Amino acid sequence: MALDDTASIPDGYPETLVGAIRLALQRLMNKEELQPASTGAAHALFPAAYFASRMIPIWLLYFATLMSSDNAARAGLRHPAVFGPAAKVPFTAHEMHRALRTESLAQRDEPLCTLPQQEWSAAHCEGVDDTISVNEIVQHVIRTLAEYGSDVPDILSQAAFHAQGWLAAFIEANDEKHLLAVLPHVQSLADHAGRLGIATDVLAVMWANLAGAYVLLGELDDAREALENELAHLLARKEPAPLLELKTRTQLADVLRNIGEMSAVWLQHLYRARDLAYQLADSRPEDVSLVVGNCLTILASHAGRGAADPVVQALADDLESLQGRVPGTRRTQVQREIRQINLALSNGHMSDEEVEQRCRSLLEDDSLPRPQRLQLTAFLTEALAFQHRWSDALDNLQAIREYMVEWPLHPQLMARTLHNVGLRVGLAVASGEPECRAAFAVLFGGAEPSPNHECRPLLSTLVNMASHMPGAHLSLEAGMTCMPFKMQTLRLLEAVCDQDHEVWSNTAVDIRYVNVQICAHRPGYGVCSGWQ
């Protein structure tokens, strides 16, 4: 690309500024004393222009500049990749960084993480945390230069391959700190690809991992968009990609269900996933086993803790039959046990003591993914609450709360925990209030024995947890009926127990408002028709 081409000057930018950046880029190319790092630094500016401006990991930028996805696959590269001091390379990432700094095109930025080494995750290695920043104006000018040529699809794809590899590695390692630090770079690449209408196989994989991160954050509309972008690209390919389509449709079905789409909308993806799973069962048995387990989890979540409707049950039976044909893995075994525990908490097919023991046994596995560990801890809390072992239940609920306060992840799981544990604790606390006991006697013919005061801290913890959740994550379509109303009811119950008349009065007003909203959006729910 010609650095002196006036047609590539961004609108609104003075020629002197653009000229200075171009001159700095040209000087990098020609600096004999810093070669080959200087030329590498000049090329590095192009992927850097498509990352977020702040905290670009030096080693991510290094590999995004120098190593294609094909070469990375041949070399067996594992993300996040860092070369050690003994590696024989033409220049290091830090030499590249120094070359950029000589022309004031980049500067050192804050580290991704400052945790002591004993707290590092399995994906955290020496050098991963070193970052630089590139001024947004420099990025804009460099992007304009790049987009005047024909190299942008390759630049974006190579950067996406490495960025999504880092993101996936940190998700797999339960490394929330780095996941959230790398996510803005993946989002930026996806935004620019969308702006330019660029779609490649590598970008499709990036959309899938980005969607996974959005689900962890509860940003389901963004997850839907990323998955629909990926699926559109897969369906437009000349050569089909059945395994990727299988995984994408399964993820998309789960997202669509959680945002409240009609079952006919998301079930079509699971029907297609079932057909693809049968096609791939012999050639990719482990992948099929895991995805089929995910499909069964989606169907079980849709049924909740009741009986599935015939259409859903028929599909579940098909998938159960298929899963019996393919070899299971430890991960699919845990999936199955979680589904069984969830159902047992409502149908009573296991005693509360058996649920407790199965949860404790599964939690001994240190390799459990974070969502499964949190889910099992929530089930354990619920089983302990059913046994009126309030102190033990509080210990586990506090562990979930501490995670929730520190990290903005898994909001749907948190909402389900608040709902299921909250109902159990709310009924127990209410049974200790004379007025509530009288109401229970009228409605249900009796009330539970007055609980030990040890259950009160559980109520306060639940109310505190609800206060940390954004309103959107307690929305009317959060998967739990009337969640805002129920959480306000717990708050009101706490105020009654504490004889806090001001909170009592304010919460009663809030409940009336929420009830109006529920009745307007979901006829048949709310106080106007009973708490269902």
Short mmCIF file of C-alpha atoms in Angstrom, two decimals:
data_model
loop_
_atom_site.label_atom_id
_atom_site.label_comp_id
_atom_site.label_asym_id
_atom_site.label_seq_id
_atom_site.Cartn_x
_atom_site.Cartn_y
_atom_site.Cartn_z
CA MET A 1 0.00 0.00 0.00
CA ALA A 2 1.27 3.48 -0.83
CA LEU A 3 1.99 5.57 2.26
CA ASP A 4 1.76 8.82 0.27
CA ASP A 5 -1.65 8.14 -1.30
CA THR A 6 -3.90 11.09 -0.42
CA ALA A 7 -7.04 9.03 -1.09
CA SER A 8 -6.28 6.96 2.01
CA ILE A 9 -6.36 9.93 4.41
CA PRO A 10 -9.26 9.48 6.88
CA ASP A 11 -11.99 12.12 6.71
CA GLY A 12 -11.58 14.86 9.28
CA TYR A 13 -7.89 14.21 9.96
CA PRO A 14 -5.29 16.90 9.09
CA GLU A 15 -2.76 15.81 6.49
CA THR A 16 0.07 16.79 8.85
CA LEU A 17 -1.08 14.28 11.50
CA VAL A 18 -1.62 11.52 8.98
CA GLY A 19 1.70 12.36 7.37
CA ALA A 20 3.50 12.15 10.71
CA ILE A 21 2.09 8.68 11.40
CA ARG A 22 2.96 7.53 7.89
CA LEU A 23 6.46 8.93 8.25
CA ALA A 24 6.92 7.09 11.54
CA LEU A 25 5.76 3.89 9.84
CA GLN A 26 8.19 4.46 6.97
CA ARG A 27 11.08 5.10 9.36
CA LEU A 28 10.35 1.80 11.11
CA MET A 29 10.68 0.00 7.81
CA ASN A 30 14.04 1.61 7.14
CA LYS A 31 15.75 1.46 10.57
CA GLU A 32 18.78 -0.69 9.86
CA GLU A 33 20.00 -0.66 13.47
CA LEU A 34 16.73 -2.17 14.77
CA GLN A 35 16.17 -4.72 12.01
CA PRO A 36 14.44 -7.15 11.80
CA ALA A 37 12.41 -6.09 14.85
CA SER A 38 11.74 -2.70 13.27
CA THR A 39 10.07 -4.15 10.18
CA GLY A 40 8.17 -6.58 12.39
CA ALA A 41 6.94 -3.65 14.48
CA ALA A 42 5.71 -1.86 11.36
CA HIS A 43 3.72 -4.92 10.32
CA ALA A 44 2.44 -5.35 13.89
CA LEU A 45 0.65 -2.00 13.70
CA PHE A 46 -1.89 -3.46 11.27
CA PRO A 47 -3.37 -6.15 13.55
CA ALA A 48 -2.92 -3.74 16.48
CA ALA A 49 -5.22 -1.30 14.66
CA TYR A 50 -8.09 -3.80 14.95
CA PHE A 51 -7.62 -4.67 18.62
CA ALA A 52 -8.98 -2.51 21.43
CA SER A 53 -6.68 0.46 22.04
CA ARG A 54 -5.71 -0.34 25.65
CA MET A 55 -3.88 -3.30 27.20
CA ILE A 56 -2.97 -5.23 24.05
CA PRO A 57 -0.96 -8.29 25.17
CA ILE A 58 2.48 -8.04 23.57
CA TRP A 59 2.71 -11.76 22.88
CA LEU A 60 -0.79 -11.87 21.40
CA LEU A 61 0.19 -9.08 19.01
CA TYR A 62 3.50 -10.83 18.23
CA PHE A 63 1.85 -14.05 17.10
CA ALA A 64 -1.02 -12.22 15.40
CA THR A 65 1.65 -10.51 13.29
CA LEU A 66 3.98 -13.39 12.52
CA MET A 67 2.18 -16.74 12.63
CA SER A 68 -0.69 -17.79 10.38
CA SER A 69 -3.34 -20.21 11.61
CA ASP A 70 -1.98 -22.92 9.28
CA ASN A 71 1.56 -22.54 10.62
CA ALA A 72 0.25 -22.47 14.18
CA ALA A 73 -1.67 -25.71 13.60
CA ARG A 74 1.38 -27.38 12.06
CA ALA A 75 3.54 -26.27 14.99
CA GLY A 76 0.95 -27.48 17.52
CA LEU A 77 0.80 -24.01 19.06
CA ARG A 78 -1.14 -23.83 22.32
CA HIS A 79 -2.64 -20.56 23.46
CA PRO A 80 -1.73 -18.33 25.14
CA ALA A 81 1.65 -18.68 23.47
CA VAL A 82 4.87 -17.07 24.75
CA PHE A 83 8.43 -17.73 23.60
CA GLY A 84 10.95 -18.29 26.36
CA PRO A 85 14.36 -16.58 26.47
CA ALA A 86 16.06 -19.61 24.88
CA ALA A 87 13.81 -19.61 21.79
CA LYS A 88 15.63 -19.04 18.50
CA VAL A 89 13.63 -16.29 16.83
CA PRO A 90 14.64 -13.36 14.58
CA PHE A 91 13.40 -10.92 17.23
CA THR A 92 11.39 -11.05 20.43
CA ALA A 93 8.08 -9.46 21.30
CA HIS A 94 9.85 -6.99 23.57
CA GLU A 95 12.27 -5.97 20.79
CA MET A 96 9.25 -5.36 18.58
CA HIS A 97 7.72 -3.27 21.36
CA ARG A 98 10.90 -1.19 21.75
CA ALA A 99 10.91 -0.49 18.02
CA LEU A 100 7.33 0.80 18.20
CA ARG A 101 8.21 3.02 21.14
CA THR A 102 11.13 4.63 19.30
CA GLU A 103 8.57 6.20 16.97
CA SER A 104 6.01 6.90 19.72
CA LEU A 105 3.55 4.54 18.04
CA ALA A 106 2.92 2.50 21.19
CA GLN A 107 3.57 2.72 24.90
CA ARG A 108 3.75 0.30 27.78
CA ASP A 109 0.41 -0.29 29.47
CA GLU A 110 -0.82 -1.88 32.70
CA PRO A 111 -0.40 -5.65 33.10
CA LEU A 112 -3.40 -7.87 32.49
CA CYS A 113 -3.04 -9.36 35.94
CA THR A 114 -0.96 -8.81 39.08
CA LEU A 115 -1.83 -11.96 41.02
CA PRO A 116 1.03 -13.76 42.79
CA GLN A 117 2.30 -16.78 40.86
CA GLN A 118 0.80 -19.28 43.30
CA GLU A 119 -2.65 -18.01 42.27
CA TRP A 120 -2.08 -18.31 38.52
CA SER A 121 -4.41 -20.49 36.47
CA ALA A 122 -3.22 -23.36 34.28
CA ALA A 123 -3.34 -21.02 31.25
CA HIS A 124 -1.32 -18.26 32.93
CA CYS A 125 2.35 -18.28 31.98
CA GLU A 126 5.26 -15.87 32.34
CA GLY A 127 4.98 -12.92 29.93
CA VAL A 128 1.25 -13.22 29.25
CA ASP A 129 0.47 -10.11 31.29
CA ASP A 130 2.78 -7.66 29.46
CA THR A 131 0.74 -5.18 27.42
CA ILE A 132 1.00 -2.09 25.26
CA SER A 133 -1.45 0.56 24.13
CA VAL A 134 -1.80 2.14 20.70
CA ASN A 135 -3.43 5.54 20.38
CA GLU A 136 -6.90 5.41 18.81
CA ILE A 137 -5.92 8.04 16.24
CA VAL A 138 -2.93 5.94 15.18
CA GLN A 139 -5.25 2.93 14.94
CA HIS A 140 -7.70 4.86 12.75
CA VAL A 141 -5.01 6.03 10.37
CA ILE A 142 -3.47 2.56 10.11
CA ARG A 143 -6.89 0.98 9.48
CA THR A 144 -7.54 3.46 6.69
CA LEU A 145 -4.22 2.54 5.09
CA ALA A 146 -5.00 -1.15 5.42
CA GLU A 147 -8.55 -0.89 4.06
CA TYR A 148 -7.33 0.93 0.99
CA GLY A 149 -5.63 -2.35 0.09
CA SER A 150 -6.77 -5.98 -0.03
CA ASP A 151 -5.03 -7.50 2.99
CA VAL A 152 -7.66 -6.84 5.66
CA PRO A 153 -9.39 -10.28 5.58
CA ASP A 154 -6.03 -11.95 6.21
CA ILE A 155 -5.07 -9.43 8.91
CA LEU A 156 -8.38 -9.88 10.73
CA SER A 157 -8.42 -13.67 10.39
CA GLN A 158 -4.88 -14.10 11.69
CA ALA A 159 -5.51 -11.77 14.61
CA ALA A 160 -8.85 -13.50 15.31
CA PHE A 161 -7.24 -16.95 15.33
CA HIS A 162 -4.85 -16.00 18.11
CA ALA A 163 -7.22 -13.73 20.08
CA GLN A 164 -10.03 -16.30 20.23
CA GLY A 165 -7.43 -18.94 21.15
CA TRP A 166 -6.42 -16.88 24.17
CA LEU A 167 -10.07 -16.32 25.10
CA ALA A 168 -10.95 -20.02 24.81
CA ALA A 169 -7.90 -21.03 26.87
CA PHE A 170 -8.83 -18.69 29.71
CA ILE A 171 -12.47 -19.83 29.67
CA GLU A 172 -11.32 -23.45 29.87
CA ALA A 173 -8.94 -22.63 32.73
CA ASN A 174 -11.64 -20.84 34.77
CA ASP A 175 -9.41 -17.75 34.58
CA GLU A 176 -11.95 -14.93 34.94
CA LYS A 177 -9.35 -12.15 35.24
CA HIS A 178 -7.72 -12.87 31.88
CA LEU A 179 -10.99 -13.79 30.19
CA LEU A 180 -12.38 -10.33 30.92
CA ALA A 181 -9.08 -8.67 29.95
CA VAL A 182 -8.86 -10.37 26.53
CA LEU A 183 -12.56 -10.11 25.71
CA PRO A 184 -12.43 -6.44 24.50
CA HIS A 185 -9.89 -7.40 21.82
CA VAL A 186 -12.07 -10.23 20.50
CA GLN A 187 -15.10 -7.91 20.55
CA SER A 188 -13.15 -5.27 18.63
CA LEU A 189 -12.11 -7.75 15.94
CA ALA A 190 -15.71 -8.96 15.62
CA ASP A 191 -17.00 -5.38 15.34
CA HIS A 192 -14.55 -4.52 12.56
CA ALA A 193 -15.31 -7.76 10.70
CA GLY A 194 -19.01 -6.90 10.88
CA ARG A 195 -18.37 -3.31 9.78
CA LEU A 196 -16.44 -4.52 6.74
CA GLY A 197 -18.70 -7.47 5.94
CA ILE A 198 -15.83 -9.93 6.24
CA ALA A 199 -16.57 -13.57 7.10
CA THR A 200 -14.03 -16.41 7.15
CA ASP A 201 -13.81 -19.82 8.80
CA VAL A 202 -11.46 -18.43 11.43
CA LEU A 203 -13.82 -15.55 12.19
CA ALA A 204 -16.68 -18.05 12.51
CA VAL A 205 -14.78 -19.91 15.24
CA MET A 206 -14.09 -16.57 16.92
CA TRP A 207 -17.82 -15.74 16.90
CA ALA A 208 -18.50 -19.05 18.65
CA ASN A 209 -16.02 -18.37 21.45
CA LEU A 210 -17.22 -14.77 21.71
CA ALA A 211 -20.78 -16.04 22.08
CA GLY A 212 -19.62 -18.32 24.88
CA ALA A 213 -18.13 -15.35 26.70
CA TYR A 214 -21.33 -13.34 26.21
CA VAL A 215 -23.36 -16.19 27.72
CA LEU A 216 -21.06 -16.19 30.75
CA LEU A 217 -21.77 -12.46 31.13
CA GLY A 218 -25.52 -12.84 30.60
CA GLU A 219 -25.40 -10.70 27.43
CA LEU A 220 -27.71 -13.03 25.54
CA ASP A 221 -28.72 -10.69 22.70
CA ASP A 222 -25.05 -10.25 21.80
CA ALA A 223 -24.53 -14.01 22.07
CA ARG A 224 -27.44 -14.56 19.69
CA GLU A 225 -26.00 -12.14 17.13
CA ALA A 226 -22.56 -13.80 17.25
CA LEU A 227 -24.02 -17.31 16.86
CA GLU A 228 -26.33 -16.26 14.04
CA ASN A 229 -23.33 -14.70 12.26
CA GLU A 230 -21.42 -17.95 12.66
CA LEU A 231 -24.31 -20.12 11.50
CA ALA A 232 -24.93 -17.93 8.44
CA HIS A 233 -21.29 -18.31 7.42
CA LEU A 234 -21.32 -22.09 7.98
CA LEU A 235 -24.47 -22.53 5.88
CA ALA A 236 -22.99 -20.41 3.07
CA ARG A 237 -19.80 -22.50 2.81
CA LYS A 238 -19.31 -24.58 -0.33
CA GLU A 239 -18.13 -27.46 1.84
CA PRO A 240 -20.38 -28.30 4.80
CA ALA A 241 -18.96 -28.17 8.33
CA PRO A 242 -21.31 -30.51 10.21
CA LEU A 243 -19.42 -30.57 13.52
CA LEU A 244 -19.26 -26.78 13.75
CA GLU A 245 -22.90 -26.54 12.71
CA LEU A 246 -23.84 -29.09 15.39
CA LYS A 247 -22.09 -27.10 18.12
CA THR A 248 -23.40 -23.74 16.88
CA ARG A 249 -27.03 -24.84 16.65
CA THR A 250 -26.88 -26.29 20.15
CA GLN A 251 -25.48 -23.07 21.61
CA LEU A 252 -27.98 -20.97 19.66
CA ALA A 253 -30.93 -23.09 20.85
CA ASP A 254 -29.89 -22.54 24.46
CA VAL A 255 -29.56 -18.78 23.98
CA LEU A 256 -32.90 -18.49 22.17
CA ARG A 257 -34.63 -20.46 24.93
CA ASN A 258 -33.13 -18.24 27.61
CA ILE A 259 -34.18 -14.98 25.96
CA GLY A 260 -37.78 -16.20 25.83
CA GLU A 261 -38.26 -17.27 22.21
CA MET A 262 -41.13 -19.68 21.57
CA SER A 263 -40.09 -23.31 21.82
CA ALA A 264 -40.82 -23.84 18.10
CA VAL A 265 -38.05 -21.35 17.28
CA TRP A 266 -35.25 -23.03 19.23
CA LEU A 267 -36.44 -26.63 18.94
CA GLN A 268 -35.81 -26.51 15.18
CA HIS A 269 -32.10 -26.08 15.95
CA LEU A 270 -32.13 -29.05 18.31
CA TYR A 271 -33.88 -31.22 15.71
CA ARG A 272 -31.16 -30.36 13.22
CA ALA A 273 -28.52 -30.92 15.92
CA ARG A 274 -29.99 -34.39 16.56
CA ASP A 275 -29.76 -35.25 12.85
CA LEU A 276 -26.17 -34.02 12.64
CA ALA A 277 -25.25 -35.92 15.80
CA TYR A 278 -26.48 -39.18 14.27
CA GLN A 279 -24.38 -38.45 11.14
CA LEU A 280 -21.24 -37.84 13.21
CA ALA A 281 -21.70 -40.47 15.91
CA ASP A 282 -19.24 -42.92 14.37
CA SER A 283 -16.59 -40.45 13.20
CA ARG A 284 -16.62 -37.99 16.14
CA PRO A 285 -18.07 -39.95 19.08
CA GLU A 286 -16.57 -37.88 21.93
CA ASP A 287 -17.66 -34.58 20.39
CA VAL A 288 -21.14 -35.98 19.79
CA SER A 289 -21.37 -37.28 23.35
CA LEU A 290 -20.59 -33.85 24.80
CA VAL A 291 -22.95 -31.93 22.50
CA VAL A 292 -25.79 -34.41 23.02
CA GLY A 293 -25.29 -33.95 26.76
CA ASN A 294 -25.62 -30.20 26.25
CA CYS A 295 -28.84 -30.73 24.25
CA LEU A 296 -30.30 -32.85 27.04
CA THR A 297 -29.38 -30.19 29.58
CA ILE A 298 -31.23 -27.58 27.48
CA LEU A 299 -34.33 -29.75 27.32
CA ALA A 300 -34.18 -30.48 31.05
CA SER A 301 -33.86 -26.75 31.80
CA HIS A 302 -36.89 -26.05 29.63
CA ALA A 303 -38.97 -28.62 31.51
CA GLY A 304 -37.70 -27.19 34.79
CA ARG A 305 -38.53 -29.43 37.71
CA GLY A 306 -41.74 -30.71 36.20
CA ALA A 307 -42.74 -33.13 33.45
CA ALA A 308 -41.67 -32.31 29.89
CA ASP A 309 -44.35 -31.89 27.25
CA PRO A 310 -44.64 -34.82 24.77
CA VAL A 311 -42.77 -33.11 21.92
CA VAL A 312 -39.80 -32.22 24.13
CA GLN A 313 -39.84 -35.63 25.78
CA ALA A 314 -39.77 -37.40 22.40
CA LEU A 315 -36.71 -35.42 21.35
CA ALA A 316 -35.06 -36.08 24.71
CA ASP A 317 -35.71 -39.82 24.27
CA ASP A 318 -34.03 -39.73 20.84
CA LEU A 319 -31.01 -37.98 22.27
CA GLU A 320 -30.80 -40.31 25.27
CA SER A 321 -30.83 -43.25 22.87
CA LEU A 322 -28.03 -41.70 20.82
CA GLN A 323 -25.97 -40.93 23.90
CA GLY A 324 -26.16 -44.59 24.82
CA ARG A 325 -24.42 -45.43 21.53
CA VAL A 326 -21.37 -43.21 21.95
CA PRO A 327 -18.65 -43.49 24.60
CA GLY A 328 -19.14 -41.20 27.55
CA THR A 329 -16.53 -38.93 29.10
CA ARG A 330 -16.05 -37.62 32.61
CA ARG A 331 -17.62 -34.36 31.49
CA THR A 332 -20.76 -36.02 30.09
CA GLN A 333 -21.04 -38.15 33.22
CA VAL A 334 -21.06 -35.02 35.38
CA GLN A 335 -23.66 -33.44 33.05
CA ARG A 336 -25.92 -36.46 33.54
CA GLU A 337 -25.52 -36.45 37.31
CA ILE A 338 -26.32 -32.74 37.49
CA ARG A 339 -29.54 -33.31 35.53
CA GLN A 340 -30.49 -36.17 37.86
CA ILE A 341 -29.79 -34.09 40.99
CA ASN A 342 -31.78 -31.14 39.66
CA LEU A 343 -34.80 -33.37 39.00
CA ALA A 344 -34.45 -35.18 42.33
CA LEU A 345 -34.71 -31.92 44.26
CA SER A 346 -38.32 -31.67 43.09
CA ASN A 347 -39.57 -35.21 42.54
CA GLY A 348 -38.08 -36.69 45.71
CA HIS A 349 -36.53 -39.69 43.93
CA MET A 350 -33.45 -39.12 46.10
CA SER A 351 -33.41 -38.18 49.74
CA ASP A 352 -31.97 -34.80 50.64
CA GLU A 353 -29.09 -36.64 52.31
CA GLU A 354 -28.34 -38.55 49.09
CA VAL A 355 -28.42 -35.34 47.06
CA GLU A 356 -25.98 -33.83 49.55
CA GLN A 357 -23.58 -36.77 49.29
CA ARG A 358 -23.67 -36.84 45.49
CA CYS A 359 -22.96 -33.10 45.34
CA ARG A 360 -20.06 -33.38 47.79
CA SER A 361 -18.60 -36.32 45.87
CA LEU A 362 -18.70 -34.46 42.54
CA LEU A 363 -17.24 -31.30 44.11
CA GLU A 364 -14.12 -33.23 45.11
CA ASP A 365 -13.07 -33.14 41.43
CA ASP A 366 -10.73 -30.14 41.10
CA SER A 367 -11.04 -30.21 37.29
CA LEU A 368 -14.73 -29.27 37.27
CA PRO A 369 -15.52 -26.28 35.03
CA ARG A 370 -16.60 -23.23 37.01
CA PRO A 371 -20.30 -23.34 35.97
CA GLN A 372 -20.63 -26.96 37.09
CA ARG A 373 -18.88 -26.24 40.40
CA LEU A 374 -21.19 -23.30 41.09
CA GLN A 375 -24.25 -25.32 40.07
CA LEU A 376 -23.35 -28.21 42.36
CA THR A 377 -22.64 -25.80 45.24
CA ALA A 378 -26.11 -24.30 44.69
CA PHE A 379 -27.71 -27.77 44.72
CA LEU A 380 -25.80 -28.62 47.90
CA THR A 381 -27.05 -25.41 49.53
CA GLU A 382 -30.62 -26.29 48.59
CA ALA A 383 -30.32 -29.86 49.91
CA LEU A 384 -28.90 -28.58 53.20
CA ALA A 385 -31.72 -26.03 53.48
CA PHE A 386 -34.27 -28.81 52.99
CA GLN A 387 -32.62 -30.58 55.94
CA HIS A 388 -32.84 -27.35 58.02
CA ARG A 389 -29.05 -27.41 58.36
CA TRP A 390 -28.97 -23.64 58.11
CA SER A 391 -25.37 -23.06 59.19
CA ASP A 392 -23.97 -25.52 56.63
CA ALA A 393 -26.23 -24.07 53.94
CA LEU A 394 -25.01 -20.57 54.77
CA ASP A 395 -21.36 -21.56 54.32
CA ASN A 396 -22.05 -22.75 50.77
CA LEU A 397 -24.30 -19.81 49.90
CA GLN A 398 -21.60 -17.42 51.11
CA ALA A 399 -19.10 -19.10 48.76
CA ILE A 400 -21.45 -18.44 45.83
CA ARG A 401 -22.01 -14.86 46.99
CA GLU A 402 -18.27 -14.15 47.22
CA TYR A 403 -17.81 -15.30 43.63
CA MET A 404 -20.83 -13.28 42.50
CA VAL A 405 -19.57 -10.07 44.09
CA GLU A 406 -16.09 -10.46 42.57
CA TRP A 407 -17.03 -11.53 39.03
CA PRO A 408 -19.94 -10.45 36.78
CA LEU A 409 -20.32 -13.96 35.35
CA HIS A 410 -22.95 -16.73 35.27
CA PRO A 411 -25.92 -14.46 36.10
CA GLN A 412 -28.52 -17.01 34.99
CA LEU A 413 -27.09 -19.60 37.35
CA MET A 414 -27.10 -17.00 40.12
CA ALA A 415 -30.74 -16.15 39.39
CA ARG A 416 -31.74 -19.82 39.59
CA THR A 417 -29.86 -20.16 42.88
CA LEU A 418 -31.65 -17.15 44.34
CA HIS A 419 -34.98 -18.53 43.18
CA ASN A 420 -34.63 -22.11 44.42
CA VAL A 421 -32.80 -21.44 47.69
CA GLY A 422 -34.89 -18.30 48.25
CA LEU A 423 -38.17 -20.18 48.12
CA ARG A 424 -36.95 -22.72 50.68
CA VAL A 425 -35.47 -20.10 53.04
CA GLY A 426 -38.35 -17.66 52.58
CA LEU A 427 -40.93 -20.25 53.60
CA ALA A 428 -38.85 -21.28 56.61
CA VAL A 429 -38.37 -17.71 57.84
CA ALA A 430 -42.00 -16.83 57.23
CA SER A 431 -43.06 -19.82 59.33
CA GLY A 432 -41.49 -18.08 62.31
CA GLU A 433 -43.74 -15.01 61.98
CA PRO A 434 -47.16 -15.33 63.67
CA GLU A 435 -49.03 -13.52 60.91
CA CYS A 436 -47.43 -15.68 58.21
CA ARG A 437 -48.11 -18.85 60.17
CA ALA A 438 -51.77 -17.88 60.37
CA ALA A 439 -51.88 -17.26 56.62
CA PHE A 440 -50.20 -20.61 55.89
CA ALA A 441 -52.74 -22.34 58.13
CA VAL A 442 -55.57 -20.84 56.05
CA LEU A 443 -53.96 -21.46 52.64
CA PHE A 444 -52.30 -24.83 53.19
CA GLY A 445 -53.92 -26.23 56.32
CA GLY A 446 -50.79 -25.76 58.41
CA ALA A 447 -47.29 -24.33 58.55
CA GLU A 448 -43.81 -25.70 59.09
CA PRO A 449 -42.43 -25.80 62.62
CA SER A 450 -40.95 -22.50 63.72
CA PRO A 451 -37.40 -22.49 62.37
CA ASN A 452 -34.18 -21.99 64.24
CA HIS A 453 -32.91 -18.39 64.07
CA GLU A 454 -29.90 -19.75 62.13
CA CYS A 455 -31.92 -19.48 58.90
CA ARG A 456 -32.17 -15.68 59.18
CA PRO A 457 -28.58 -15.02 57.96
CA LEU A 458 -29.43 -17.05 54.86
CA LEU A 459 -32.31 -14.68 54.13
CA SER A 460 -30.05 -11.63 54.54
CA THR A 461 -27.43 -13.18 52.25
CA LEU A 462 -30.04 -13.89 49.56
CA VAL A 463 -31.35 -10.31 49.73
CA ASN A 464 -27.77 -9.02 49.49
CA MET A 465 -27.08 -11.22 46.46
CA ALA A 466 -30.22 -9.97 44.72
CA SER A 467 -29.08 -6.38 45.27
CA HIS A 468 -25.85 -7.11 43.35
CA MET A 469 -27.66 -8.42 40.27
CA PRO A 470 -28.47 -5.99 37.43
CA GLY A 471 -32.18 -5.61 36.79
CA ALA A 472 -31.85 -7.24 33.35
CA HIS A 473 -30.65 -10.44 35.00
CA LEU A 474 -33.77 -10.55 37.15
CA SER A 475 -35.99 -9.74 34.18
CA LEU A 476 -39.37 -11.23 33.42
CA GLU A 477 -37.71 -13.52 30.86
CA ALA A 478 -34.85 -14.70 33.07
CA GLY A 479 -36.16 -18.26 33.08
CA MET A 480 -37.67 -17.98 36.55
CA THR A 481 -41.27 -16.87 36.88
CA CYS A 482 -41.78 -13.44 38.50
CA MET A 483 -38.20 -13.19 39.78
CA PRO A 484 -38.28 -9.43 40.53
CA PHE A 485 -41.49 -9.89 42.55
CA LYS A 486 -40.10 -12.84 44.50
CA MET A 487 -36.82 -11.09 45.33
CA GLN A 488 -38.73 -8.04 46.59
CA THR A 489 -40.88 -10.37 48.69
CA LEU A 490 -37.74 -11.76 50.36
CA ARG A 491 -36.64 -8.19 51.04
CA LEU A 492 -40.05 -7.42 52.57
CA LEU A 493 -39.84 -10.56 54.71
CA GLU A 494 -36.43 -9.48 56.00
CA ALA A 495 -37.83 -6.04 56.87
CA VAL A 496 -40.76 -7.64 58.74
CA CYS A 497 -38.37 -9.82 60.73
CA ASP A 498 -36.15 -6.83 61.53
CA GLN A 499 -39.15 -4.59 62.35
CA ASP A 500 -37.66 -2.07 59.89
CA HIS A 501 -40.79 -0.08 59.07
CA GLU A 502 -39.10 2.26 56.57
CA VAL A 503 -37.74 -0.61 54.44
CA TRP A 504 -41.05 -2.40 54.93
CA SER A 505 -43.01 0.56 53.54
CA ASN A 506 -40.62 1.24 50.62
CA THR A 507 -40.47 -2.41 49.61
CA ALA A 508 -44.26 -2.71 49.66
CA VAL A 509 -44.40 0.19 47.16
CA ASP A 510 -41.76 -1.53 44.99
CA ILE A 511 -43.70 -4.81 45.09
CA ARG A 512 -46.88 -3.09 43.94
CA TYR A 513 -44.96 -1.55 41.01
CA VAL A 514 -43.32 -4.86 40.04
CA ASN A 515 -46.67 -6.62 40.27
CA VAL A 516 -48.20 -4.15 37.82
CA GLN A 517 -45.33 -4.82 35.41
CA ILE A 518 -45.74 -8.59 35.76
CA CYS A 519 -49.48 -8.46 35.13
CA ALA A 520 -48.95 -6.20 32.10
CA HIS A 521 -46.26 -8.39 30.49
CA ARG A 522 -47.29 -11.86 31.68
CA PRO A 523 -51.05 -12.18 32.19
CA GLY A 524 -51.83 -14.91 34.68
CA TYR A 525 -48.87 -14.15 36.97
CA GLY A 526 -48.31 -11.86 39.91
CA VAL A 527 -50.44 -11.00 42.91
CA CYS A 528 -53.40 -10.34 40.60
CA SER A 529 -53.64 -14.12 40.02
CA GLY A 530 -51.58 -15.56 42.87
CA TRP A 531 -47.86 -16.24 43.27
CA GLN A 532 -47.17 -19.10 40.86
#
